[in-house]
Amino acid sequence: MMPDWCYQSQHTCATPCNGPEKWDHANKDCEGRAQSPINIVHRKTLPDERLTPFQFRKYQDSFIQVNVPHQPYVIGGDLELPYKVVQFHLHWGKNGGPGALQRITTTGANTTLASVSLEQLIPPQQNLTNYYRYKGSLTTPGCTESVIWTLRVFSDLQFKDGKPMVGTFRPVQPLNGRVVYRSGDAMVLASTVILMASVTMAMGLSQPN
């Protein structure tokens, strides 16, 4: 039986499946007009003074292989309420190629996601002021358009050990008139690079009950 959906890297003649171009077969919402990921062109983004630095709380010494204890949460960045972590997603390409959660047309370099400690995954406090913001969707079916994307640059999209996780991404989607905002301190980078969602949003945040 053909699965409801898969990534293009999983599609073979022996195991056909509905790749990203057919995800609307799995869920009609994947045809929406506010889908993610998108191509972010820095010069077309708008500064937004409301995008203040993020503050992470109760994240120290929590490891994602086991659990996310103590209800860690995020505040700041024009979020109306504190958001607690409920899940996380990691997406990237192969051999430095396309595949992260968004693409930005400016400049930059590659980095390494070397450890699975939440404390180390979260960027240093001084780097929590530079990011982009737009309204979009989940990047897997059902493609629900209820996500506030917050993005910053990562490098080396791989772990130090183990089999690399590659090809787990959706191609960029049309902007369809949406506006991408940037924080006041967002830096103009030096070359076309791939952006990966910061732990801030890649972890699937939800408002505390």
C-alpha positions as a printed Julia matrix, in Angstrom:
209×3 Matrix{Float64}:
  0.0    0.0    0.0
  1.3    3.45  -0.92
  1.92   5.61   2.17
  0.0    8.88   2.49
  3.16  10.94   1.97
  6.95  10.8    1.95
 10.01  12.91   1.21
 11.43  12.87  -2.32
 14.54  11.08  -1.03
 12.34   8.15   0.02
 10.69   7.72  -3.39
 12.02   4.84  -5.51
 10.6    2.6   -8.24
 10.4   -0.2   -5.7
  8.72   1.95  -3.05
  6.6    4.64  -4.75
  5.0    7.24  -2.53
  3.47  10.71  -2.63
  6.44  13.08  -2.65
  6.2   16.8   -1.78
  4.69  17.7   -5.17
  1.75  15.37  -4.35
  1.3   16.14  -0.66
 -2.02  17.76  -1.48
 -3.22  14.2   -2.22
 -2.59  13.41   1.44
 -4.07  16.65   2.73
 -5.74  19.45   0.78
 -4.3   22.04   3.18
 -0.93  21.47   1.47
 -2.33  23.52  -1.44
 -2.8   26.56   0.82
 -1.49  30.05   0.06
  0.58  30.47   3.25
  2.75  27.37   3.01
  6.3   26.81   4.3
  9.21  26.83   3.75
  9.8   29.97   1.68
 12.67  31.81   0.02
 13.59  34.8    2.21
 15.14  37.71   0.29
 16.77  39.95   2.9
 16.36  43.21   0.96
 12.62  42.55   0.69
 12.1   42.0    4.41
 10.8   44.73   6.71
 12.34  45.72  10.06
 10.04  45.29  13.06
 10.97  46.91  16.38
  8.6   44.53  18.19
 10.94  41.61  17.45
 12.87  41.83  20.7
 15.47  39.28  21.93
 14.19  35.87  23.01
 14.63  34.52  26.53
 14.82  30.77  27.18
 13.76  29.47  30.59
 14.38  26.08  32.27
 16.37  24.65  29.35
 19.64  23.83  31.12
 20.78  20.2   31.13
 17.75  18.85  29.24
 18.54  16.25  26.58
 16.26  15.65  23.65
 16.96  11.89  23.47
 15.14  11.39  26.74
 12.52  14.06  27.35
 11.92  17.75  27.79
 11.36  18.07  31.56
 10.51  21.02  33.78
  8.27  22.65  31.15
 10.94  24.78  29.4
  9.5   27.81  27.65
 10.33  30.83  25.51
  9.34  34.5   25.94
 10.09  37.7   24.03
 10.29  38.2   20.27
  6.82  39.78  20.16
  5.21  36.53  21.33
  1.97  37.42  23.09
  2.39  34.76  25.79
  5.13  32.39  27.03
  5.37  29.3   24.79
  6.28  25.88  26.15
  8.1   23.18  24.17
  6.01  20.19  23.16
  8.01  18.68  20.27
 10.87  19.39  17.88
 11.64  18.72  14.23
 15.0   18.63  12.42
 15.11  18.94   8.61
 18.15  19.24   6.32
 19.62  18.35   2.96
 22.67  16.35   1.87
 26.33  17.33   1.46
 25.65  20.97   2.2
 22.92  21.18  -0.43
 19.41  22.59  -0.09
 17.17  21.06   2.49
 16.82  23.21   5.58
 13.54  24.73   6.64
 13.92  27.95   4.7
 16.25  29.56   2.17
 17.61  33.08   2.46
 19.12  35.07  -0.4
 21.97  37.04   1.15
 25.3   35.62   2.38
 26.83  33.37   5.02
 28.71  30.21   5.97
 28.07  26.68   7.23
 28.01  25.63  10.92
 27.74  22.4   12.97
 24.86  21.09  14.99
 27.29  19.08  17.06
 25.46  18.12  20.23
 21.97  17.08  21.24
 21.99  18.99  24.52
 19.18  21.55  24.47
 21.43  24.01  26.26
 23.97  23.75  23.43
 21.39  23.79  20.65
 20.04  27.13  21.84
 22.11  30.04  20.49
 24.1   32.26  22.88
 22.1   35.06  24.49
 23.89  37.71  22.44
 22.73  36.0   19.22
 19.04  35.92  20.13
 18.4   39.33  18.56
 19.04  38.42  14.9
 16.18  36.58  13.23
 13.38  36.67  10.67
  9.64  36.28  11.29
  6.72  35.34   9.05
  3.41  33.47   9.17
  3.39  30.08   7.49
  2.56  26.42   7.84
  3.81  23.09   9.07
  6.35  21.69   6.59
  4.8   18.22   6.58
  1.2   17.09   5.97
 -1.32  18.23   7.08
  0.49  21.55   6.26
 -1.62  23.5    8.78
 -1.22  27.28   8.31
 -0.95  28.12  12.0
  2.81  28.55  12.46
  4.72  31.71  13.39
  8.16  31.04  11.91
 11.22  32.47  13.64
 14.48  31.79  11.82
 18.18  32.25  12.31
 21.29  30.79  10.68
 22.75  27.43  11.63
 25.85  25.76  10.17
 26.98  22.14   9.49
 23.62  20.44   9.38
 24.8   17.16  10.81
 25.61  15.34  14.04
 29.17  14.39  15.0
 28.3   10.69  15.14
 25.77   8.34  13.58
 24.07   8.09  10.23
 23.38  11.51   8.72
 19.76  12.6    8.47
 19.46  13.93   4.92
 16.79  14.76   2.39
 14.11  15.44   5.01
 12.79  18.68   3.61
 10.02  20.21   1.54
 10.84  22.44  -1.48
 10.31  26.17  -0.98
  6.74  27.4   -1.47
  5.34  30.61  -3.04
  5.25  33.68  -0.81
  1.81  34.7   -2.16
  1.96  38.26  -0.87
  3.1   37.45   2.66
  5.51  39.85   4.4
  8.71  38.63   6.07
  9.87  40.77   8.98
 13.34  41.0   10.52
 14.47  42.03  13.98
 16.15  45.4   14.31
 19.56  43.78  14.77
 19.22  41.3   11.89
 22.55  41.24  10.08
 22.98  41.33   6.32
 24.87  38.13   5.56
 27.43  37.68   2.75
 26.24  34.87   0.41
 23.28  32.66  -0.38
 22.84  30.24   2.51
 20.24  27.86   3.78
 18.44  28.78   6.97
 17.28  26.29   9.49
 14.58  27.14  11.98
 15.93  28.04  15.37
 15.05  25.76  18.24
 12.6   28.52  19.11
 10.08  27.33  16.54
 11.55  24.09  15.23
 10.66  22.5   18.55
  6.96  23.03  18.02
  5.96  25.49  20.69
  2.53  25.77  22.23
  0.97  28.24  24.6
  0.88  27.03  28.22
 -2.53  25.97  29.43
